[in-house]
Amino acid sequence: PAFRELLLQELSQDGCIKAVGQADVIRNQFSGATFERIIDCSGKCVLPGLVDAHTHPVWAGDRVHEFAMKLAGASYMEIHQAGGGIHFTVEHTQNATEEELFNTFKHRLERMRNAGSTLVECKSGYGLNLETELKMLRVIERAKQSMDIGISSTYCGAHSVPKGKTATEATDDIINNHLPKLKELKLSGEIHVNNIDVFCEKGVFDLESTRRILQAGKNIGLQLNFHGDELHPMKSAELGAELGARAVSHLEEVSDEGITAMARAKCAAVLLPTTAYMLRLKQPQARKMLDEGVIVALGSDFNPNAYCFSMPMVMHLACVNMKMSMNEALAAATINAAYVLGKSDTHGSIETGKQGDLVIINSSRWEHLIYQFGGHEALINYVIVKGQVVYE
Ligand code: NIG
Ligand code: FE
């Protein structure tokens, strides 16, 4: 409510916030300065740019037909084991050109940005073979350079076991071939991956394979941030805490010991309300996690199973279905999500010196960003990244 006006200053070109406070105080402080643009925020709210801690946005081959199958009663794993699900998208992504993948990805990023996301985690994982994983990572790298939204990239080659391979063979391939290549490309400056992910699940990668892959990723400097305890209790949370992971995602089936271990290790929980909703899973125990001091973040999990770009919608679902308060949901979709990406020093809150990433909504009550569900176009007036208006 302190913001009656927002001053977007161009005193230096670094895109960082120069001052926070009452408009008249700030005006005095910068009285001699010329401003490129002044936005009158009377009657509006200024919030930190939203951070989406978990997305799978690069792929070809949507699965609208599987949505119908799921509505008719098929489970996620039944479809996966019958060769659909991730396998379906992998086949289409392997066959797509880099240009096709970039164009659809760009459009998806724009939709995320227009819904208020200013920093997004983006995974590979629909390639599985090295060639296609690299194609996806190149597409993400290109968007990092060219798009007006922040990206943290994640190598997720262990998203599924490729057809014709065992999980052990796939694990060996990742450790012996994929990760050394990523290290080489980082050194040459071609592709800079930030995080590593594994789908730790019964019938996909077991705890031991997950441990081997994550440890090898850690050895080449990647932050650990992986899928765990979603459909079956796997002790993924315990593993995440043990290995010093930044975060574990999903956690519908986490154990009590896993929650305690995550709190102690400051390993964040990335909760994904769209997926729990879409697949009618048991809801993760957000309340218990929060009460025990786990750092809880949110992600859209945008993917061909959970087709949702919108963090306001995600916050709404987190409040209604996971019993989070609106304050908790906003923290989970900003500063805590930035923590997951190792960026809470520079992103996720409105503080002097942090990157100028903001969302301005057309309501004097910030809670409208969560209270309203669907149709946020009329509510979000401006999205600002590094002090520049990128959507209005
Ligand atoms: O987070 N669980 C694994 N990965 C994704 C789904 C990917 C897909 O179905 O294409 C998730 O839900
Ligand atoms: Fe996911």
Short mmCIF file of C-alpha atoms and ligand atoms in Angstrom, two decimals:
data_model
loop_
_atom_site.label_atom_id
_atom_site.label_comp_id
_atom_site.label_asym_id
_atom_site.label_seq_id
_atom_site.Cartn_x
_atom_site.Cartn_y
_atom_site.Cartn_z
CA PRO A 1 0.00 0.00 0.00
CA ALA A 2 3.02 2.29 0.34
CA PHE A 3 3.23 2.58 -3.42
CA ARG A 4 1.00 5.29 -4.77
CA GLU A 5 3.36 5.76 -7.65
CA LEU A 6 6.07 3.60 -8.92
CA LEU A 7 9.14 5.25 -10.27
CA LEU A 8 10.92 3.29 -12.91
CA GLN A 9 14.25 4.95 -12.86
CA GLU A 10 16.99 4.82 -15.42
CA LEU A 11 19.74 6.37 -13.34
CA SER A 12 21.93 3.39 -14.00
CA GLN A 13 21.26 0.73 -16.55
CA ASP A 14 21.59 -2.29 -14.31
CA GLY A 15 17.86 -2.95 -13.98
CA CYS A 16 17.98 -3.06 -10.18
CA ILE A 17 15.69 -1.41 -7.66
CA LYS A 18 17.17 1.89 -6.46
CA ALA A 19 14.75 2.71 -3.64
CA VAL A 20 11.55 1.44 -2.09
CA GLY A 21 9.07 3.59 -0.22
CA GLN A 22 6.52 6.38 -0.38
CA ALA A 23 6.38 8.09 -3.75
CA ASP A 24 7.00 11.60 -2.37
CA VAL A 25 10.07 10.46 -0.43
CA ILE A 26 11.47 8.75 -3.49
CA ARG A 27 10.71 11.78 -5.64
CA ASN A 28 12.72 13.97 -3.26
CA GLN A 29 15.54 11.48 -3.17
CA PHE A 30 15.82 11.56 -6.98
CA SER A 31 14.70 15.15 -7.49
CA GLY A 32 17.31 16.01 -10.10
CA ALA A 33 16.87 12.82 -12.09
CA THR A 34 15.07 12.34 -15.35
CA PHE A 35 12.92 9.29 -15.66
CA GLU A 36 12.33 7.32 -18.78
CA ARG A 37 8.86 6.50 -17.55
CA ILE A 38 6.70 7.08 -14.50
CA ILE A 39 3.79 4.71 -13.83
CA ASP A 40 1.00 6.02 -11.67
CA CYS A 41 0.01 3.14 -9.40
CA SER A 42 -2.81 4.88 -7.56
CA GLY A 43 -5.39 2.26 -6.68
CA LYS A 44 -3.09 -0.53 -7.80
CA CYS A 45 -0.73 -2.95 -6.07
CA VAL A 46 2.91 -3.59 -6.84
CA LEU A 47 4.10 -7.13 -6.18
CA PRO A 48 7.37 -8.92 -6.80
CA GLY A 49 7.56 -10.68 -10.17
CA LEU A 50 6.32 -14.25 -9.76
CA VAL A 51 8.85 -17.08 -9.85
CA ASP A 52 7.82 -20.44 -11.27
CA ALA A 53 10.05 -23.10 -9.70
CA HIS A 54 9.13 -26.06 -11.92
CA THR A 55 8.18 -26.24 -15.61
CA HIS A 56 8.59 -28.58 -18.59
CA PRO A 57 8.00 -26.05 -21.39
CA VAL A 58 9.99 -27.41 -24.37
CA TRP A 59 8.21 -30.16 -26.28
CA ALA A 60 6.18 -31.13 -29.29
CA GLY A 61 3.13 -33.39 -29.18
CA ASP A 62 0.42 -32.36 -26.77
CA ARG A 63 -1.66 -34.98 -24.99
CA VAL A 64 -5.19 -33.68 -25.13
CA HIS A 65 -6.31 -37.20 -26.10
CA GLU A 66 -4.83 -38.52 -22.86
CA PHE A 67 -6.75 -35.93 -20.88
CA ALA A 68 -9.89 -37.63 -22.15
CA MET A 69 -8.48 -41.06 -21.14
CA LYS A 70 -7.71 -39.79 -17.66
CA LEU A 71 -11.18 -38.33 -17.30
CA ALA A 72 -12.51 -41.76 -18.26
CA GLY A 73 -10.53 -43.32 -15.39
CA ALA A 74 -7.03 -44.21 -16.68
CA SER A 75 -4.23 -43.40 -14.23
CA TYR A 76 -1.04 -41.47 -15.09
CA MET A 77 1.11 -44.59 -14.68
CA GLU A 78 -1.25 -46.85 -16.66
CA ILE A 79 -0.92 -44.50 -19.62
CA HIS A 80 2.85 -44.21 -19.11
CA GLN A 81 3.34 -47.99 -18.92
CA ALA A 82 1.28 -48.48 -22.07
CA GLY A 83 3.84 -46.33 -23.93
CA GLY A 84 1.95 -43.02 -23.73
CA GLY A 85 2.54 -40.11 -21.37
CA ILE A 86 6.14 -38.92 -21.38
CA HIS A 87 6.98 -41.53 -24.09
CA PHE A 88 4.43 -39.97 -26.45
CA THR A 89 5.91 -36.51 -26.00
CA VAL A 90 9.48 -37.84 -26.28
CA GLU A 91 8.74 -39.34 -29.69
CA HIS A 92 7.29 -36.07 -30.99
CA THR A 93 10.07 -34.00 -29.47
CA GLN A 94 12.76 -36.21 -30.98
CA ASN A 95 11.16 -35.67 -34.39
CA ALA A 96 10.72 -31.89 -34.04
CA THR A 97 13.23 -29.39 -35.41
CA GLU A 98 15.04 -26.99 -33.11
CA GLU A 99 13.18 -24.13 -34.78
CA GLU A 100 9.75 -25.68 -34.12
CA LEU A 101 10.67 -26.29 -30.50
CA PHE A 102 11.96 -22.76 -30.06
CA ASN A 103 8.86 -21.16 -31.55
CA THR A 104 6.38 -23.02 -29.36
CA PHE A 105 8.61 -22.52 -26.30
CA LYS A 106 8.82 -18.77 -26.97
CA HIS A 107 5.06 -18.53 -27.15
CA ARG A 108 4.68 -20.47 -23.87
CA LEU A 109 7.19 -18.21 -22.13
CA GLU A 110 5.22 -15.19 -23.29
CA ARG A 111 2.06 -16.63 -21.81
CA MET A 112 3.85 -17.32 -18.50
CA ARG A 113 5.22 -13.79 -18.47
CA ASN A 114 1.83 -12.28 -19.25
CA ALA A 115 0.46 -14.14 -16.23
CA GLY A 116 3.08 -12.46 -14.04
CA SER A 117 6.06 -14.85 -14.08
CA THR A 118 9.39 -13.03 -14.41
CA LEU A 119 11.72 -15.94 -13.56
CA VAL A 120 10.99 -19.50 -14.65
CA GLU A 121 12.76 -22.81 -14.17
CA CYS A 122 12.78 -24.72 -17.50
CA LYS A 123 13.58 -28.42 -17.82
CA SER A 124 14.73 -30.59 -20.68
CA GLY A 125 13.60 -34.22 -20.40
CA TYR A 126 11.61 -35.06 -23.52
CA GLY A 127 14.72 -36.09 -25.42
CA LEU A 128 16.17 -38.82 -23.22
CA ASN A 129 18.85 -39.51 -25.84
CA LEU A 130 21.83 -37.14 -25.76
CA GLU A 131 21.12 -35.61 -29.15
CA THR A 132 17.58 -34.53 -28.30
CA GLU A 133 18.40 -33.50 -24.74
CA LEU A 134 21.04 -31.16 -26.19
CA LYS A 135 18.55 -29.89 -28.77
CA MET A 136 16.18 -28.95 -25.94
CA LEU A 137 18.94 -27.37 -23.87
CA ARG A 138 20.10 -25.31 -26.87
CA VAL A 139 16.54 -24.07 -27.30
CA ILE A 140 16.44 -23.05 -23.62
CA GLU A 141 19.85 -21.38 -23.94
CA ARG A 142 18.63 -19.39 -26.94
CA ALA A 143 15.61 -18.19 -24.96
CA LYS A 144 17.90 -17.21 -22.06
CA GLN A 145 19.74 -14.89 -24.44
CA SER A 146 16.76 -13.53 -26.34
CA MET A 147 13.68 -13.46 -24.09
CA ASP A 148 12.70 -10.76 -21.63
CA ILE A 149 12.00 -13.26 -18.82
CA GLY A 150 14.56 -14.87 -16.53
CA ILE A 151 15.30 -18.57 -17.02
CA SER A 152 17.04 -21.16 -14.85
CA SER A 153 17.73 -24.27 -16.93
CA THR A 154 17.54 -27.85 -15.75
CA TYR A 155 18.91 -30.97 -17.37
CA CYS A 156 16.26 -33.67 -16.88
CA GLY A 157 17.60 -36.50 -19.03
CA ALA A 158 16.43 -38.92 -16.30
CA HIS A 159 12.79 -37.98 -16.80
CA SER A 160 11.91 -41.47 -18.03
CA VAL A 161 13.70 -44.67 -18.99
CA PRO A 162 14.04 -44.69 -22.80
CA LYS A 163 12.30 -47.53 -24.62
CA GLY A 164 14.64 -50.52 -25.08
CA LYS A 165 16.89 -49.62 -22.14
CA THR A 166 16.90 -50.64 -18.49
CA ALA A 167 17.03 -47.98 -15.79
CA THR A 168 20.61 -49.04 -14.99
CA GLU A 169 21.67 -48.69 -18.63
CA ALA A 170 20.00 -45.28 -18.83
CA THR A 171 21.71 -44.22 -15.59
CA ASP A 172 25.11 -45.31 -16.90
CA ASP A 173 24.51 -43.48 -20.19
CA ILE A 174 23.65 -40.27 -18.35
CA ILE A 175 26.66 -40.48 -16.05
CA ASN A 176 29.19 -41.59 -18.68
CA ASN A 177 28.00 -39.66 -21.72
CA HIS A 178 25.45 -36.92 -21.02
CA LEU A 179 27.01 -35.24 -18.00
CA PRO A 180 30.58 -35.09 -19.40
CA LYS A 181 29.12 -33.46 -22.53
CA LEU A 182 27.28 -30.87 -20.43
CA LYS A 183 30.50 -30.11 -18.60
CA GLU A 184 32.34 -29.66 -21.89
CA LEU A 185 29.61 -27.36 -23.30
CA LYS A 186 29.65 -25.27 -20.16
CA LEU A 187 33.41 -24.82 -20.41
CA SER A 188 33.15 -23.80 -24.05
CA GLY A 189 30.34 -21.38 -23.16
CA GLU A 190 27.81 -22.99 -25.52
CA ILE A 191 25.25 -24.24 -23.02
CA HIS A 192 25.17 -23.29 -19.37
CA VAL A 193 22.87 -25.62 -17.42
CA ASN A 194 22.00 -24.63 -13.86
CA ASN A 195 20.24 -27.63 -12.29
CA ILE A 196 19.83 -31.39 -12.58
CA ASP A 197 16.59 -33.32 -12.16
CA VAL A 198 15.56 -37.00 -11.98
CA PHE A 199 12.08 -38.54 -11.89
CA CYS A 200 12.55 -40.68 -8.75
CA GLU A 201 9.52 -42.98 -8.92
CA LYS A 202 8.59 -46.63 -8.78
CA GLY A 203 9.00 -48.03 -12.32
CA VAL A 204 11.10 -45.05 -13.43
CA PHE A 205 14.37 -44.26 -11.54
CA ASP A 206 14.73 -45.93 -8.14
CA LEU A 207 16.43 -44.31 -5.18
CA GLU A 208 19.85 -45.79 -5.96
CA SER A 209 19.88 -44.70 -9.62
CA THR A 210 18.60 -41.28 -8.56
CA ARG A 211 21.40 -40.98 -6.03
CA ARG A 212 24.05 -41.91 -8.61
CA ILE A 213 22.76 -39.42 -11.19
CA LEU A 214 22.36 -36.57 -8.72
CA GLN A 215 25.78 -37.15 -7.20
CA ALA A 216 27.35 -37.09 -10.68
CA GLY A 217 25.45 -33.88 -11.45
CA LYS A 218 26.64 -32.32 -8.24
CA ASN A 219 30.21 -33.25 -9.16
CA ILE A 220 29.98 -31.07 -12.27
CA GLY A 221 28.54 -28.14 -10.34
CA LEU A 222 24.80 -28.51 -10.97
CA GLN A 223 22.22 -27.65 -8.30
CA LEU A 224 20.06 -30.64 -7.36
CA ASN A 225 16.32 -30.20 -7.78
CA PHE A 226 14.35 -33.35 -8.52
CA HIS A 227 10.95 -35.07 -8.75
CA GLY A 228 10.25 -37.30 -5.77
CA ASP A 229 7.69 -39.01 -3.56
CA GLU A 230 4.91 -38.21 -6.03
CA LEU A 231 2.99 -41.44 -6.69
CA HIS A 232 4.76 -43.72 -4.21
CA PRO A 233 6.80 -43.12 -1.05
CA MET A 234 10.41 -43.41 -2.26
CA LYS A 235 12.40 -41.69 0.49
CA SER A 236 13.22 -39.00 -2.06
CA ALA A 237 12.93 -36.25 0.54
CA GLU A 238 15.46 -38.00 2.77
CA LEU A 239 17.79 -38.35 -0.23
CA GLY A 240 17.40 -34.69 -1.16
CA ALA A 241 18.28 -33.63 2.36
CA GLU A 242 21.26 -35.99 2.46
CA LEU A 243 22.72 -34.81 -0.85
CA GLY A 244 22.21 -31.11 -0.15
CA ALA A 245 19.57 -30.67 -2.86
CA ARG A 246 18.09 -27.19 -3.25
CA ALA A 247 14.67 -28.79 -3.57
CA VAL A 248 12.51 -31.82 -4.13
CA SER A 249 9.31 -31.42 -6.15
CA HIS A 250 5.85 -33.04 -5.75
CA LEU A 251 6.08 -34.84 -2.35
CA GLU A 252 2.47 -36.04 -2.23
CA GLU A 253 3.77 -39.27 -0.63
CA VAL A 254 6.58 -37.85 1.51
CA SER A 255 7.25 -39.51 4.88
CA ASP A 256 7.24 -37.71 8.24
CA GLU A 257 10.98 -38.36 8.51
CA GLY A 258 11.44 -36.86 5.04
CA ILE A 259 9.69 -33.65 6.10
CA THR A 260 11.88 -33.35 9.20
CA ALA A 261 15.03 -34.01 7.17
CA MET A 262 14.10 -31.38 4.57
CA ALA A 263 13.43 -28.75 7.22
CA ARG A 264 16.78 -29.43 8.85
CA ALA A 265 18.73 -29.41 5.58
CA LYS A 266 16.95 -26.32 4.20
CA CYS A 267 15.98 -28.44 1.21
CA ALA A 268 12.90 -26.72 -0.20
CA ALA A 269 9.64 -28.44 -1.13
CA VAL A 270 8.31 -27.46 -4.55
CA LEU A 271 4.59 -28.16 -4.42
CA LEU A 272 2.73 -28.53 -7.71
CA PRO A 273 -0.99 -27.98 -7.18
CA THR A 274 -1.91 -28.32 -10.86
CA THR A 275 -0.64 -31.90 -11.03
CA ALA A 276 -2.22 -33.03 -7.77
CA TYR A 277 -5.47 -31.50 -9.07
CA MET A 278 -5.25 -32.87 -12.62
CA LEU A 279 -4.36 -36.41 -11.54
CA ARG A 280 -6.65 -36.30 -8.49
CA LEU A 281 -3.71 -37.26 -6.28
CA LYS A 282 -3.64 -37.04 -2.55
CA GLN A 283 -2.65 -33.44 -1.73
CA PRO A 284 0.86 -32.93 -0.32
CA GLN A 285 0.88 -31.99 3.35
CA ALA A 286 1.69 -28.31 2.90
CA ARG A 287 0.51 -27.38 6.39
CA LYS A 288 2.68 -29.96 8.10
CA MET A 289 5.68 -28.88 6.01
CA LEU A 290 5.13 -25.21 6.84
CA ASP A 291 4.61 -25.94 10.53
CA GLU A 292 7.85 -27.92 10.62
CA GLY A 293 9.77 -25.10 8.97
CA VAL A 294 10.24 -26.52 5.47
CA ILE A 295 10.83 -23.85 2.81
CA VAL A 296 7.74 -24.30 0.65
CA ALA A 297 7.78 -23.08 -2.96
CA LEU A 298 5.30 -23.41 -5.81
CA GLY A 299 5.60 -24.29 -9.47
CA SER A 300 3.16 -24.53 -12.35
CA ASP A 301 4.65 -27.86 -13.52
CA PHE A 302 3.56 -26.72 -17.00
CA ASN A 303 3.81 -29.87 -19.16
CA PRO A 304 1.59 -31.85 -21.55
CA ASN A 305 -0.12 -33.45 -18.55
CA ALA A 306 -0.73 -30.26 -16.54
CA TYR A 307 -1.30 -27.53 -19.13
CA CYS A 308 -1.19 -24.46 -16.91
CA PHE A 309 0.96 -21.36 -17.47
CA SER A 310 -0.43 -19.31 -14.65
CA MET A 311 1.18 -18.87 -11.23
CA PRO A 312 -1.86 -16.89 -9.97
CA MET A 313 -3.94 -19.99 -10.71
CA VAL A 314 -1.32 -22.16 -8.98
CA MET A 315 -1.45 -19.95 -5.87
CA HIS A 316 -5.23 -20.15 -5.87
CA LEU A 317 -5.13 -23.97 -6.00
CA ALA A 318 -2.45 -24.04 -3.27
CA CYS A 319 -4.71 -22.02 -0.99
CA VAL A 320 -7.91 -23.94 -1.66
CA ASN A 321 -6.58 -27.50 -1.99
CA MET A 322 -3.41 -27.42 0.10
CA LYS A 323 -4.75 -25.08 2.78
CA MET A 324 -1.98 -22.52 2.42
CA SER A 325 -2.72 -18.92 3.42
CA MET A 326 -2.51 -16.25 0.72
CA ASN A 327 0.64 -14.83 2.35
CA GLU A 328 2.23 -18.27 2.33
CA ALA A 329 1.27 -18.83 -1.30
CA LEU A 330 2.74 -15.48 -2.38
CA ALA A 331 6.01 -16.18 -0.53
CA ALA A 332 6.05 -19.66 -2.10
CA ALA A 333 5.61 -18.17 -5.59
CA THR A 334 8.24 -15.44 -5.14
CA ILE A 335 11.09 -15.49 -2.60
CA ASN A 336 10.94 -19.22 -1.80
CA ALA A 337 10.80 -20.17 -5.48
CA ALA A 338 13.81 -17.89 -6.03
CA TYR A 339 15.58 -19.81 -3.23
CA VAL A 340 14.93 -23.07 -5.10
CA LEU A 341 16.80 -21.62 -8.07
CA GLY A 342 19.64 -20.26 -5.94
CA LYS A 343 18.56 -16.71 -6.72
CA SER A 344 16.96 -15.36 -3.55
CA ASP A 345 19.77 -12.81 -3.14
CA THR A 346 18.75 -11.08 -6.34
CA HIS A 347 15.14 -12.12 -7.04
CA GLY A 348 11.83 -12.79 -5.35
CA SER A 349 11.17 -9.63 -3.33
CA ILE A 350 11.02 -5.87 -3.70
CA GLU A 351 14.18 -4.67 -2.00
CA THR A 352 16.74 -2.07 -2.84
CA GLY A 353 19.52 -3.64 -4.90
CA LYS A 354 17.48 -6.59 -6.12
CA GLN A 355 16.55 -7.02 -9.76
CA GLY A 356 13.61 -4.79 -10.73
CA ASP A 357 11.09 -7.57 -11.50
CA LEU A 358 7.54 -6.51 -10.64
CA VAL A 359 3.88 -7.18 -11.31
CA ILE A 360 1.37 -4.36 -11.04
CA ILE A 361 -2.25 -5.33 -10.62
CA ASN A 362 -5.39 -3.34 -11.07
CA SER A 363 -6.63 -3.66 -7.50
CA SER A 364 -5.75 -1.96 -4.25
CA ARG A 365 -5.85 -5.37 -2.52
CA TRP A 366 -2.96 -7.59 -3.59
CA GLU A 367 -4.97 -10.67 -2.60
CA HIS A 368 -7.02 -10.25 -5.77
CA LEU A 369 -4.14 -11.90 -7.60
CA ILE A 370 -5.07 -15.13 -5.79
CA TYR A 371 -8.75 -14.57 -5.07
CA GLN A 372 -9.62 -14.21 -8.75
CA PHE A 373 -9.11 -17.43 -10.69
CA GLY A 374 -8.88 -17.55 -14.45
CA GLY A 375 -8.94 -14.52 -16.74
CA HIS A 376 -6.07 -12.57 -15.21
CA GLU A 377 -5.56 -10.49 -18.36
CA ALA A 378 -7.69 -7.65 -16.99
CA LEU A 379 -6.13 -7.80 -13.54
CA ILE A 380 -2.44 -7.73 -14.47
CA ASN A 381 -1.67 -4.23 -15.77
CA TYR A 382 2.08 -4.42 -16.10
CA VAL A 383 4.83 -6.99 -15.89
CA ILE A 384 8.28 -5.49 -15.42
CA VAL A 385 11.62 -7.26 -15.80
CA LYS A 386 14.90 -5.52 -14.93
CA GLY A 387 13.04 -2.22 -14.71
CA GLN A 388 11.57 -2.51 -18.22
CA VAL A 389 7.88 -2.98 -18.94
CA VAL A 390 7.66 -6.27 -20.83
CA TYR A 391 3.88 -6.63 -20.81
CA GLU A 392 1.02 -4.13 -20.43
O1 NIG B 1 6.17 -33.18 -12.96
N1 NIG B 1 6.33 -36.58 -13.00
C1 NIG B 1 7.10 -36.38 -13.96
N2 NIG B 1 7.16 -35.31 -14.71
C2 NIG B 1 6.10 -34.37 -14.95
C3 NIG B 1 5.11 -34.87 -15.94
C4 NIG B 1 5.69 -34.94 -17.28
C5 NIG B 1 4.74 -35.47 -18.30
O2 NIG B 1 3.78 -36.17 -17.97
O3 NIG B 1 5.00 -35.17 -19.47
C6 NIG B 1 5.47 -33.86 -13.68
O4 NIG B 1 4.29 -34.07 -13.41
FE FE B 2 7.49 -32.00 -13.33
#
